[in-house]
Coordinates of C-alpha atoms in Angstrom, one line a residue:
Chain A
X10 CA 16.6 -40.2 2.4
X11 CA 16.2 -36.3 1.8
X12 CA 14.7 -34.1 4.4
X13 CA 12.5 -31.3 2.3
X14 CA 12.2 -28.1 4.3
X15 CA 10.0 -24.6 3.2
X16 CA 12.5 -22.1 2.2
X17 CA 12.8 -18.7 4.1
X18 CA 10.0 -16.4 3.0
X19 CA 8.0 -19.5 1.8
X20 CA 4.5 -20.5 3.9
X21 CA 2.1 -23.1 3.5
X22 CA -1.2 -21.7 4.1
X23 CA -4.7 -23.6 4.7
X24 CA -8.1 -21.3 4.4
X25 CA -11.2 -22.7 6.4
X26 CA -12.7 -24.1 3.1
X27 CA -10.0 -26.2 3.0
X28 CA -8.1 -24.5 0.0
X29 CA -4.3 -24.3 0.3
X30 CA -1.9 -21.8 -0.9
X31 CA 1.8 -21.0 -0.6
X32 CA 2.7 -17.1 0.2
X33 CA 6.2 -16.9 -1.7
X34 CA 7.9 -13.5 -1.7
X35 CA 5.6 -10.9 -3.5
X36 CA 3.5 -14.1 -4.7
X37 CA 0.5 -16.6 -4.6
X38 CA 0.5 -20.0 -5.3
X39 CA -2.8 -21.9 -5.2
X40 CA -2.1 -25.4 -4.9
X41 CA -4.5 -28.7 -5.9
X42 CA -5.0 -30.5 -3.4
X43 CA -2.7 -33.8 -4.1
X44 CA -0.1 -30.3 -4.0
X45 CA -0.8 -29.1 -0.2
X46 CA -1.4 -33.0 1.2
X47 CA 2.7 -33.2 0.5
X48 CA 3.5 -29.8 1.3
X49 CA 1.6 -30.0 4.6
X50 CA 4.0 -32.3 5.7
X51 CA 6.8 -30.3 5.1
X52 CA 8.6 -29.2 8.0
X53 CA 12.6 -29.9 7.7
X54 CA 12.1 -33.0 9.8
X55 CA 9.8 -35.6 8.1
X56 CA 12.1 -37.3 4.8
X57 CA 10.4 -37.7 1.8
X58 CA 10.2 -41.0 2.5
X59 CA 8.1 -40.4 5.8
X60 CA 5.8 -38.4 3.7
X61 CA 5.2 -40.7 1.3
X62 CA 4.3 -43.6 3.8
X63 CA 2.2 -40.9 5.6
X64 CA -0.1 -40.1 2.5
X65 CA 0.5 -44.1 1.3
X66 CA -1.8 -44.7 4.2
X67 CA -4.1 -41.6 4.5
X68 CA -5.0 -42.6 0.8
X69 CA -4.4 -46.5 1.0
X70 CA -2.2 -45.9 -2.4
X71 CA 0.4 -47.9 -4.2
X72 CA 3.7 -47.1 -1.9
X73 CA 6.2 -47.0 -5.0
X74 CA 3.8 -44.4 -6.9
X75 CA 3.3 -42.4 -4.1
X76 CA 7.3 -42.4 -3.3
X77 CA 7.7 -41.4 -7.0
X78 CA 5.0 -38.8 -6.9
X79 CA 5.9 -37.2 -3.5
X80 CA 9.5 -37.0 -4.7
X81 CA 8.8 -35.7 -8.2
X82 CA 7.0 -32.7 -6.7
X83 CA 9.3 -31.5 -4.4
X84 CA 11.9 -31.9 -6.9
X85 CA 10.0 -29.7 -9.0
X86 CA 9.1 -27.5 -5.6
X87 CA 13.1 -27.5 -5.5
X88 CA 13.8 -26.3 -8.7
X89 CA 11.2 -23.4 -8.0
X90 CA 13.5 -22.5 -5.2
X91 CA 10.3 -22.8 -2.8
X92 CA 11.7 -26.3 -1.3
X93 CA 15.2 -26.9 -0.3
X94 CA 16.8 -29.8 1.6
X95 CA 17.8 -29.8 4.8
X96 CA 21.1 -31.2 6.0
X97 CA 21.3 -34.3 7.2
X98 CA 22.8 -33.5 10.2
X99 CA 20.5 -31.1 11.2
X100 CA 17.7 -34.1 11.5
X101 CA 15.6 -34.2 14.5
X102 CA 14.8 -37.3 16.0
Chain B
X297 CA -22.2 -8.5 -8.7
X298 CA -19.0 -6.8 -6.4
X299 CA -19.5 -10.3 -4.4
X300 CA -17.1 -12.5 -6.2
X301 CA -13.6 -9.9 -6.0
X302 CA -11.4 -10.5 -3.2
X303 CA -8.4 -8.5 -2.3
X304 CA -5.4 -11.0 -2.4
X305 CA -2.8 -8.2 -1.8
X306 CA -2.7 -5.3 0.3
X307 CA -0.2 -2.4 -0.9
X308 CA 0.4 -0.6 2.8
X309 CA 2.2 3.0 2.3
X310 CA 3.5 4.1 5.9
X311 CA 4.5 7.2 4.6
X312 CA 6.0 9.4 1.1
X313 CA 9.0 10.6 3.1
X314 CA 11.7 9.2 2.0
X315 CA 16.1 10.0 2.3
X316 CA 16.6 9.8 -1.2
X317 CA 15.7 11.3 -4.8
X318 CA 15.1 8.8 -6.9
X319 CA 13.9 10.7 -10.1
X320 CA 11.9 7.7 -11.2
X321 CA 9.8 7.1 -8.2
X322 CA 6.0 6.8 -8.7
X323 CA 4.6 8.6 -5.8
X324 CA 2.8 11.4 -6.9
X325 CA 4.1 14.8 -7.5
X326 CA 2.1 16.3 -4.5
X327 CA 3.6 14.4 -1.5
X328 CA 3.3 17.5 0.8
X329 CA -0.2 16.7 0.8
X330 CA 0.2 13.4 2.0
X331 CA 2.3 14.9 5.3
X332 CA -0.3 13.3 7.8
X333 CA 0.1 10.0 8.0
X334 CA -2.2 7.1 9.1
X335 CA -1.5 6.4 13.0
X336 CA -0.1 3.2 14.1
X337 CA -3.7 2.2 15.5
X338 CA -5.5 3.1 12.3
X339 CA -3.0 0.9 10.5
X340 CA -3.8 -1.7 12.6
X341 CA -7.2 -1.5 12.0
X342 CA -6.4 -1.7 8.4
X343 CA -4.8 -4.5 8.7
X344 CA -7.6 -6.2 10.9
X345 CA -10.1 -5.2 8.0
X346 CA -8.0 -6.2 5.1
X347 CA -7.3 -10.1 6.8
X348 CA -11.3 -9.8 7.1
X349 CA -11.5 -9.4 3.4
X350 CA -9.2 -12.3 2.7
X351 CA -6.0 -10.4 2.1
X352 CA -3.1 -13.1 2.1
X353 CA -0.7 -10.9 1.8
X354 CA 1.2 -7.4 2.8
X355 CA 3.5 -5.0 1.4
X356 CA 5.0 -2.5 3.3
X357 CA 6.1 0.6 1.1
X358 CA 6.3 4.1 0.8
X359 CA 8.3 6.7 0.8
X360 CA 10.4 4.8 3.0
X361 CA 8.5 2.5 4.9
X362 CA 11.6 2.4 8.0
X363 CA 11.3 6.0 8.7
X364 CA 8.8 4.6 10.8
X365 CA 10.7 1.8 12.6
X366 CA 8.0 1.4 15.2
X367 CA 5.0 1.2 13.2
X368 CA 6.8 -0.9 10.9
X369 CA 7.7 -3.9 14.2
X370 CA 4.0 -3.4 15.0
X371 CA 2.5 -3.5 11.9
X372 CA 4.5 -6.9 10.5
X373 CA 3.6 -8.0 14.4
X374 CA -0.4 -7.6 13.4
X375 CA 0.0 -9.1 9.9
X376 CA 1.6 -12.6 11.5
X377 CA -0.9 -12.7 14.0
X378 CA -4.1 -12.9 11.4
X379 CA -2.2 -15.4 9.1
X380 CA -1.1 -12.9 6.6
X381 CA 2.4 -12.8 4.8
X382 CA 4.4 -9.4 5.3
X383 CA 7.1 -8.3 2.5
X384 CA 8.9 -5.2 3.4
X385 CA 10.1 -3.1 0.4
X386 CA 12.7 -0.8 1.5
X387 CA 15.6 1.0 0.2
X388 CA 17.9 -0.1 3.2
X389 CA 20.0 2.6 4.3
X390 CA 17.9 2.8 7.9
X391 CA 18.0 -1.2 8.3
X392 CA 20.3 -2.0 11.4
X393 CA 21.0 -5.1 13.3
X394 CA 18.9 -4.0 15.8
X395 CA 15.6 -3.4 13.3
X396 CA 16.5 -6.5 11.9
X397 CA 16.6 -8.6 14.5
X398 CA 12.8 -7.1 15.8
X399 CA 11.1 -7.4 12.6
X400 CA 12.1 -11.2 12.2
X401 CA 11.0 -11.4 15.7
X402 CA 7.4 -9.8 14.7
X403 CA 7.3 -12.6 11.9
X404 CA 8.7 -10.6 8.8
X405 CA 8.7 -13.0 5.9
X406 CA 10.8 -11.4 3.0
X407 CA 12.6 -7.9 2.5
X408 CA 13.5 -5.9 -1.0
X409 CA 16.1 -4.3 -0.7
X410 CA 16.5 -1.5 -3.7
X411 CA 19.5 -0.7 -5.4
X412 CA 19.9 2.4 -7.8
X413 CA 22.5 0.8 -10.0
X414 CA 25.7 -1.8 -9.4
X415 CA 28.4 0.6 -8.8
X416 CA 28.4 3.3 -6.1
X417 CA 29.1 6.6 -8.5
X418 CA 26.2 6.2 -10.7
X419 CA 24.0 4.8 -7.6
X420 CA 24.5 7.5 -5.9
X421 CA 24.3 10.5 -7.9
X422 CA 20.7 8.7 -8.8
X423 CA 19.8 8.4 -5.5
X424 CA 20.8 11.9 -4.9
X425 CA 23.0 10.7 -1.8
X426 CA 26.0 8.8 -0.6
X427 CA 24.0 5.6 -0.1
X428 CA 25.4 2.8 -2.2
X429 CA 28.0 1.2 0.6
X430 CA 25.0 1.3 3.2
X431 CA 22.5 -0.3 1.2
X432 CA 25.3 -3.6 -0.1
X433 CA 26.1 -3.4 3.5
X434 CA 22.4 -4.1 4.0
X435 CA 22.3 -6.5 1.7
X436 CA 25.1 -8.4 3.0
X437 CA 23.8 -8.6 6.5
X438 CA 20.0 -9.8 4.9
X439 CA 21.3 -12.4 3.3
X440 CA 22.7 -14.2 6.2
X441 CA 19.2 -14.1 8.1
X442 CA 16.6 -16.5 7.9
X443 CA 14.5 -14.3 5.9
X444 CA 13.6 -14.1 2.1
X445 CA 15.8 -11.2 0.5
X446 CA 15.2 -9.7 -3.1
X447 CA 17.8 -7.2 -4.7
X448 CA 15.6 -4.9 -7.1
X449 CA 17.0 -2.5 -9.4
X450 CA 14.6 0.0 -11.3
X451 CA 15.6 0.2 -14.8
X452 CA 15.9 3.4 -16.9
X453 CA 17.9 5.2 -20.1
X454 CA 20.9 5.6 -17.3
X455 CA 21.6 2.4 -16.2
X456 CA 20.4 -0.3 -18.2
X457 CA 23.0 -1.5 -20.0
X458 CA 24.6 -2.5 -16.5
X459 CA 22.2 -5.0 -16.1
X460 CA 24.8 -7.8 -15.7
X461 CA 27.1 -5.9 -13.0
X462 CA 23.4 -5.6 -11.4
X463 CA 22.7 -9.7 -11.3
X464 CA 27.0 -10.3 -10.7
X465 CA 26.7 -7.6 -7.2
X466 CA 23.8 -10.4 -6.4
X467 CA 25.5 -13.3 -7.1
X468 CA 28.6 -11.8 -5.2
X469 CA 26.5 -10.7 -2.0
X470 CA 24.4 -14.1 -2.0
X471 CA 20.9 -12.9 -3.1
X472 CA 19.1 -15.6 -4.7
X473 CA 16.2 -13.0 -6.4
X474 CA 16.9 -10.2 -8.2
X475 CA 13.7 -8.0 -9.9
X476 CA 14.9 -5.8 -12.7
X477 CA 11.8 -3.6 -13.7
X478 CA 12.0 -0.8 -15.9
X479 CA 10.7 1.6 -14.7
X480 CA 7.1 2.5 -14.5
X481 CA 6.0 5.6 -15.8
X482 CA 3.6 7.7 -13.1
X483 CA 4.0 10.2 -10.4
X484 CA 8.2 11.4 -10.7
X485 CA 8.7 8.9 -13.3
X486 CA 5.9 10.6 -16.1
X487 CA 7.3 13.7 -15.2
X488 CA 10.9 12.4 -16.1
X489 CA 9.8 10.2 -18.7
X490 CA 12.3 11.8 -21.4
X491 CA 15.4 11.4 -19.3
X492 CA 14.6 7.9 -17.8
X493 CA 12.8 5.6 -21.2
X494 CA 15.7 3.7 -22.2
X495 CA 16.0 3.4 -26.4
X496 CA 14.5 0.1 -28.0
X497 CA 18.0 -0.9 -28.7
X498 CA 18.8 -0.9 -25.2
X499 CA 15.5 -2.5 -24.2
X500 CA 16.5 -5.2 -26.2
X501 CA 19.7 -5.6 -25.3
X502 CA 18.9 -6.1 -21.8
X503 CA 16.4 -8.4 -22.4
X504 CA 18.9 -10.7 -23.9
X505 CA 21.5 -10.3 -21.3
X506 CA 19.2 -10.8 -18.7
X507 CA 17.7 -14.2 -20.6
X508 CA 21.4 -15.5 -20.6
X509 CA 22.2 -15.1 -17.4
X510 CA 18.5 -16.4 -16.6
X511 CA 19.5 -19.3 -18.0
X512 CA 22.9 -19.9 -16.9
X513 CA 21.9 -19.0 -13.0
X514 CA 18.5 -21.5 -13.3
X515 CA 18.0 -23.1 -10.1
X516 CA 20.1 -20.7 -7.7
X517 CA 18.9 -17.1 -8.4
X518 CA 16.0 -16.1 -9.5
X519 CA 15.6 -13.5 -11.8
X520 CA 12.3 -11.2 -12.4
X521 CA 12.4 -9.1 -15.7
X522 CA 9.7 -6.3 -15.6
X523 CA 9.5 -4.9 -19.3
X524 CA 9.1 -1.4 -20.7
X525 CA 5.8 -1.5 -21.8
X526 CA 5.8 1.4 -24.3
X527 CA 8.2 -1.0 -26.2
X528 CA 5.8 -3.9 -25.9
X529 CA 2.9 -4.6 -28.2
X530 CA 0.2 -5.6 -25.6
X531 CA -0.1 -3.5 -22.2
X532 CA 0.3 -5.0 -18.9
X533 CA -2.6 -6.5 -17.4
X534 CA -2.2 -3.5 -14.4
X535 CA -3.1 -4.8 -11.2
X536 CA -4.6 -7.6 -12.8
X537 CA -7.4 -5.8 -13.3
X538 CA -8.7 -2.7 -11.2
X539 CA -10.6 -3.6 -8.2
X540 CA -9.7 -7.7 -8.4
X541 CA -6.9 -8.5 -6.8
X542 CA -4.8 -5.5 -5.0
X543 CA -5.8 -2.3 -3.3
X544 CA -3.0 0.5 -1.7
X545 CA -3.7 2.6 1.4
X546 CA -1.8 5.8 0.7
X547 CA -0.3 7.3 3.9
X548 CA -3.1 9.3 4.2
X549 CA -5.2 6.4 4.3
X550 CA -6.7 6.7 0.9
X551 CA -7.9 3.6 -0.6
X552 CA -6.6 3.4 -4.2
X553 CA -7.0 0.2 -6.8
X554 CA -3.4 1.2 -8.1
X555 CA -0.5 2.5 -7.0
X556 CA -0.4 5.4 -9.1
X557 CA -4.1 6.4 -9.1
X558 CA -3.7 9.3 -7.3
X559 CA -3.3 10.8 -10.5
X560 CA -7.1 10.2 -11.6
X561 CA -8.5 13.3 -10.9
X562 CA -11.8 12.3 -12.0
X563 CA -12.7 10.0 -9.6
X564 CA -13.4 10.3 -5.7
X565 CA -11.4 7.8 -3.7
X566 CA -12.5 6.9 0.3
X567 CA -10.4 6.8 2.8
X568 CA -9.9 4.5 5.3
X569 CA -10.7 7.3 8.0
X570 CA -14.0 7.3 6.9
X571 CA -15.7 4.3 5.8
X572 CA -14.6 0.4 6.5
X573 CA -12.4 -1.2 3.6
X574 CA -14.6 -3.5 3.0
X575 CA -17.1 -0.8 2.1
X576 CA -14.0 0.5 0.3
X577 CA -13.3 -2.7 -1.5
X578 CA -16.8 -3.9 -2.6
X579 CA -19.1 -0.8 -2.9
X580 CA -17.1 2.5 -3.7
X581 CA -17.6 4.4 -7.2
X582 CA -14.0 4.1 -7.5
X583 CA -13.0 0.5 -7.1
X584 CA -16.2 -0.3 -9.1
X585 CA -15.6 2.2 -11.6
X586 CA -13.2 -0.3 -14.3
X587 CA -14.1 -3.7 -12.5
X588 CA -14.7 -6.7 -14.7
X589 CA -14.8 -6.1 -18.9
X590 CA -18.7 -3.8 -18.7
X591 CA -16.8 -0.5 -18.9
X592 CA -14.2 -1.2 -21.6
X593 CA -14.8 0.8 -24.9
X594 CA -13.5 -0.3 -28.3
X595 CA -11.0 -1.8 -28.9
X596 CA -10.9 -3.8 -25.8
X597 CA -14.6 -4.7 -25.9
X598 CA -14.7 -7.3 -28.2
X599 CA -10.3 -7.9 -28.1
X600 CA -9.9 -11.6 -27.3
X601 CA -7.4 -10.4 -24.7
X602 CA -9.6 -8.3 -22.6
X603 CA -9.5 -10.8 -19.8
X604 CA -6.0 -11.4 -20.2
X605 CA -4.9 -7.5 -20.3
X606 CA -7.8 -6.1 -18.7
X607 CA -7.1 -2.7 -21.1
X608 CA -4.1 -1.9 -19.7
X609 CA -3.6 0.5 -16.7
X610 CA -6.3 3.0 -16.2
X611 CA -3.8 5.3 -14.7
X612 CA -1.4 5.6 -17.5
X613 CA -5.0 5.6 -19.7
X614 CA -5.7 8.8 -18.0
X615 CA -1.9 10.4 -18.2
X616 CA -1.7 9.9 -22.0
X617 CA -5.0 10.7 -22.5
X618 CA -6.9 12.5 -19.8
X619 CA -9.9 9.8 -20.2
X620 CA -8.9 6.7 -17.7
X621 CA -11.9 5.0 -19.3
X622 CA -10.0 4.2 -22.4
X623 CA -7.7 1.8 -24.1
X624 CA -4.1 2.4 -22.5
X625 CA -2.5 4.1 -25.4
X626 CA 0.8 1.3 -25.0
X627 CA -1.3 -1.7 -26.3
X628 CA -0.5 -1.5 -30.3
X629 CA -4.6 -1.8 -31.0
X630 CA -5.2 1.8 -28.9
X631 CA -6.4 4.2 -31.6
X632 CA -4.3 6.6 -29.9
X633 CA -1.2 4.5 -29.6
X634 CA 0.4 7.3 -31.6
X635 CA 0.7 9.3 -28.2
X636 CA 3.4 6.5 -27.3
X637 CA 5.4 5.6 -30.3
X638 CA 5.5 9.7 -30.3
X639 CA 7.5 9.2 -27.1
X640 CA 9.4 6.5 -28.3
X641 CA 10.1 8.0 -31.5
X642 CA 11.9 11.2 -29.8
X643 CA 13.5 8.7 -27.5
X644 CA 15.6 7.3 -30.5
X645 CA 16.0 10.4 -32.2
X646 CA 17.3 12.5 -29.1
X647 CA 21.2 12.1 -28.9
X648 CA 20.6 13.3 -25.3
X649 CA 17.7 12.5 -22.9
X650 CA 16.5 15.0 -21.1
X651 CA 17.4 16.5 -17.8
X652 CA 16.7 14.3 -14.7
X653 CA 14.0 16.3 -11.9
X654 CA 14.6 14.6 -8.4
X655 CA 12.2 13.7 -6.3
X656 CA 11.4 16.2 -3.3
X657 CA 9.3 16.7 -0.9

């Protein structure tokens, strides 16, 4: 399973009324909110899989859809250049 | 009715001095008058005030910005600590190991690094120095850090038909963005507008080549495209909108809603020495003066894209025209868009553009 990580320059970013952005090089990203619950979680240790279970039971959802949805948006995150993926071998415990 | 704008981005001008020439810089003409500078404690307190108003994030400019190391450490120190993203825009030639290694230490986030075109003799007789080695040097060494790195080129008559040698030097030195803006017209750059707008043919060109490799680099580099707008048919939405978004502190601590709005000689702008930004921000004649759609005249009044272009940018309003409070003569709908295509027209015509003024103190 694939270990998502914040690319340098890249910060999640959570306001006191609870909206969440991401600060990207010269940029602004406002995020909904099903958005910043994955990107949260991002830290370069949690996999993709971890996440999903995570927000699978924060939000007692179906586990398949949730792996599917958690792993469509950081795919698209990836393509954005705002995700990447950690090595494997750099895994913490 | 000032309640609902919130700054999102603070523009932060350390100072207008600056190594190099460039003849299409946009500082204003005048920078001897900006030769006292905002202390490192004021700029703090800037910074303090602007993470009050909600500012997310920072850019630190000039001139150039690392002619104040010091402040600059500090100042990226301050923005980390209240949560706010710092972006250093530099031209390199100052940025050693040493610098380096203290402003990803204060929490630096991303650096652009500015390059005056891909190859060294044509870089460097822009820049009006021997600067091109440093600054790939630079560039080099960035791009191994843990630190977000962007290669910008300005774009002008002179050097935009090497827009591919500009995205292969960043592809061969590992940057994975590259900005390519034509230049902007204010300050230096109005005053060398006839040696630095490139011809519509060239315009396009670019635009093409820059697509392509767009396209073929998708995924691993990418690539900004800021267009000429006296080519395009709709002006740029400047600042998205005055007042609504963005403010600059000029190094003399003069609170402006653009970049370039020095130039607006008809309207008083508050410094930070004097009253608190968020005074600034939400009550000044200035930053109030073109807020929201209530001051736009015809065209723009009842244009379905006032929201969307926001008339244009009031600075180059008032340099074509001497009325800020107009349509910006670029969009094709300005009744006056004759004072551009007048430009545009001797552009074409002219086998040779004129002679390039460099930038001096």
């Amino acid at each position: 399973m694939r270990t998502p990580a914040l690319a340098a320059g890249v910060r999640f970013r959570r306001a006191a009324d609870g909206s969440a952005v991401l600060l990207i090089p010269e940029g602004v990203v406002s995020l909904n909110g099903s958005a910043a619950a994955v990107l949260e979680l991002v830290d370069g240790r949690r996999t993709v899989g971890e996440i999903a279970e995570d927000l699978t039971r924060r939000y007692e959802a179906d586990p398949a859809q949730m792996q599917a949805d958690v792993a469509e948006l950081l795919a698209q995150m990836s393509s954005k250049m705002w995700v990447v993926w950690a090595p494997e071998n750099e895994r913490q415990p | 009715m000032s309640a609902p704008y919130r700054p999102l981005s603070l523009l932060a001008e350390l100072t207008y001095r600056c190594n190099l020439q460039c003849p299409y810089c946009y500082n204003p003409l005048d920078l001897r008058a900006y030769r006292r500078e905002l202390d490192a404690a004021t700029w703090c307190r800037v910074l303090d005030e602007a993470a009050d108003l909600g500012v997310l994030q920072v850019h630190f400019s000039g001139g150039e910005p690392t002619l104040r190391p010091e402040e600059c450490v500090a100042l990226v120190r301050r923005a980390r600590e209240r949560g706010m993203y710092s972006n250093l825009i530099t031209q390199g030639t100052f940025l050693t190991d040493d610098l380096l290694d203290r402003l990803l230490d204060a929490g630096l986030d991303h650096i652009q690094i500015s390059v005056q075109a891909p190859h060294a003799e044509l870089a460097d007789q822009i820049a009006g120095a021997r600067v091109h080695q440093r600054k790939i040097e630079a560039l080099t060494r960035v791009a191994r850090r843990p630190v977000a790195l962007t290669l910008n080129c300005v774009l002008h008559r002179h050097n935009i038909d090497q827009v591919e040698d500009v995205i292969a030097l960043a592809e061969r030195v590992g940057v994975r963005r590259v900005e390519l803006a034509n230049a902007q017209l204010y300050g230096w750059a109005y005053r060398n507008r006839l040696a630095l707008l490139p011809t519509r043919e060239q315009v396009e060109r670019a635009r093409d080549r820059v697509r392509e490799a767009a396209r073929r680099l998708a995924g691993r580099m990418e690539i900004t495209h800021v267009l000429a707008d006296y080519y395009e048919p709709y002006p740029k939405p400047c600042m998205n909108g005055w007042g609504q978004m963005f403010l600059t502190v000029a190094p003399d601590g003069r609170v402006f809603p653009c970049p370039a709005a020095a130039a607006i000689t008809t309207l008083r702008f508050e410094s930070v020495t004097e009253k608190p930004l968020a005074w600034i921000w939400h009550e000044s004649e200035s930053f109030n003066a073109y807020r929201g759609v209530g001051w736009m005249p015809e065209p723009c009044r009842s244009c379905e894209r006032r929201e969307v272009d926001w008339g244009g940018c009031r600075c180059q309003a008032f340099l074509l025209t001497g009325d800020a409070g107009l349509t910006d003569p670029a969009c094709s709908k300005s009744p006056l868009h004759a004072l551009v295509t007048r430009i545009t027209e001797a552009i074409t015509a002219a086998p040779q553009p004129a002679e390039l003024i460099p930038r001096r103190m």
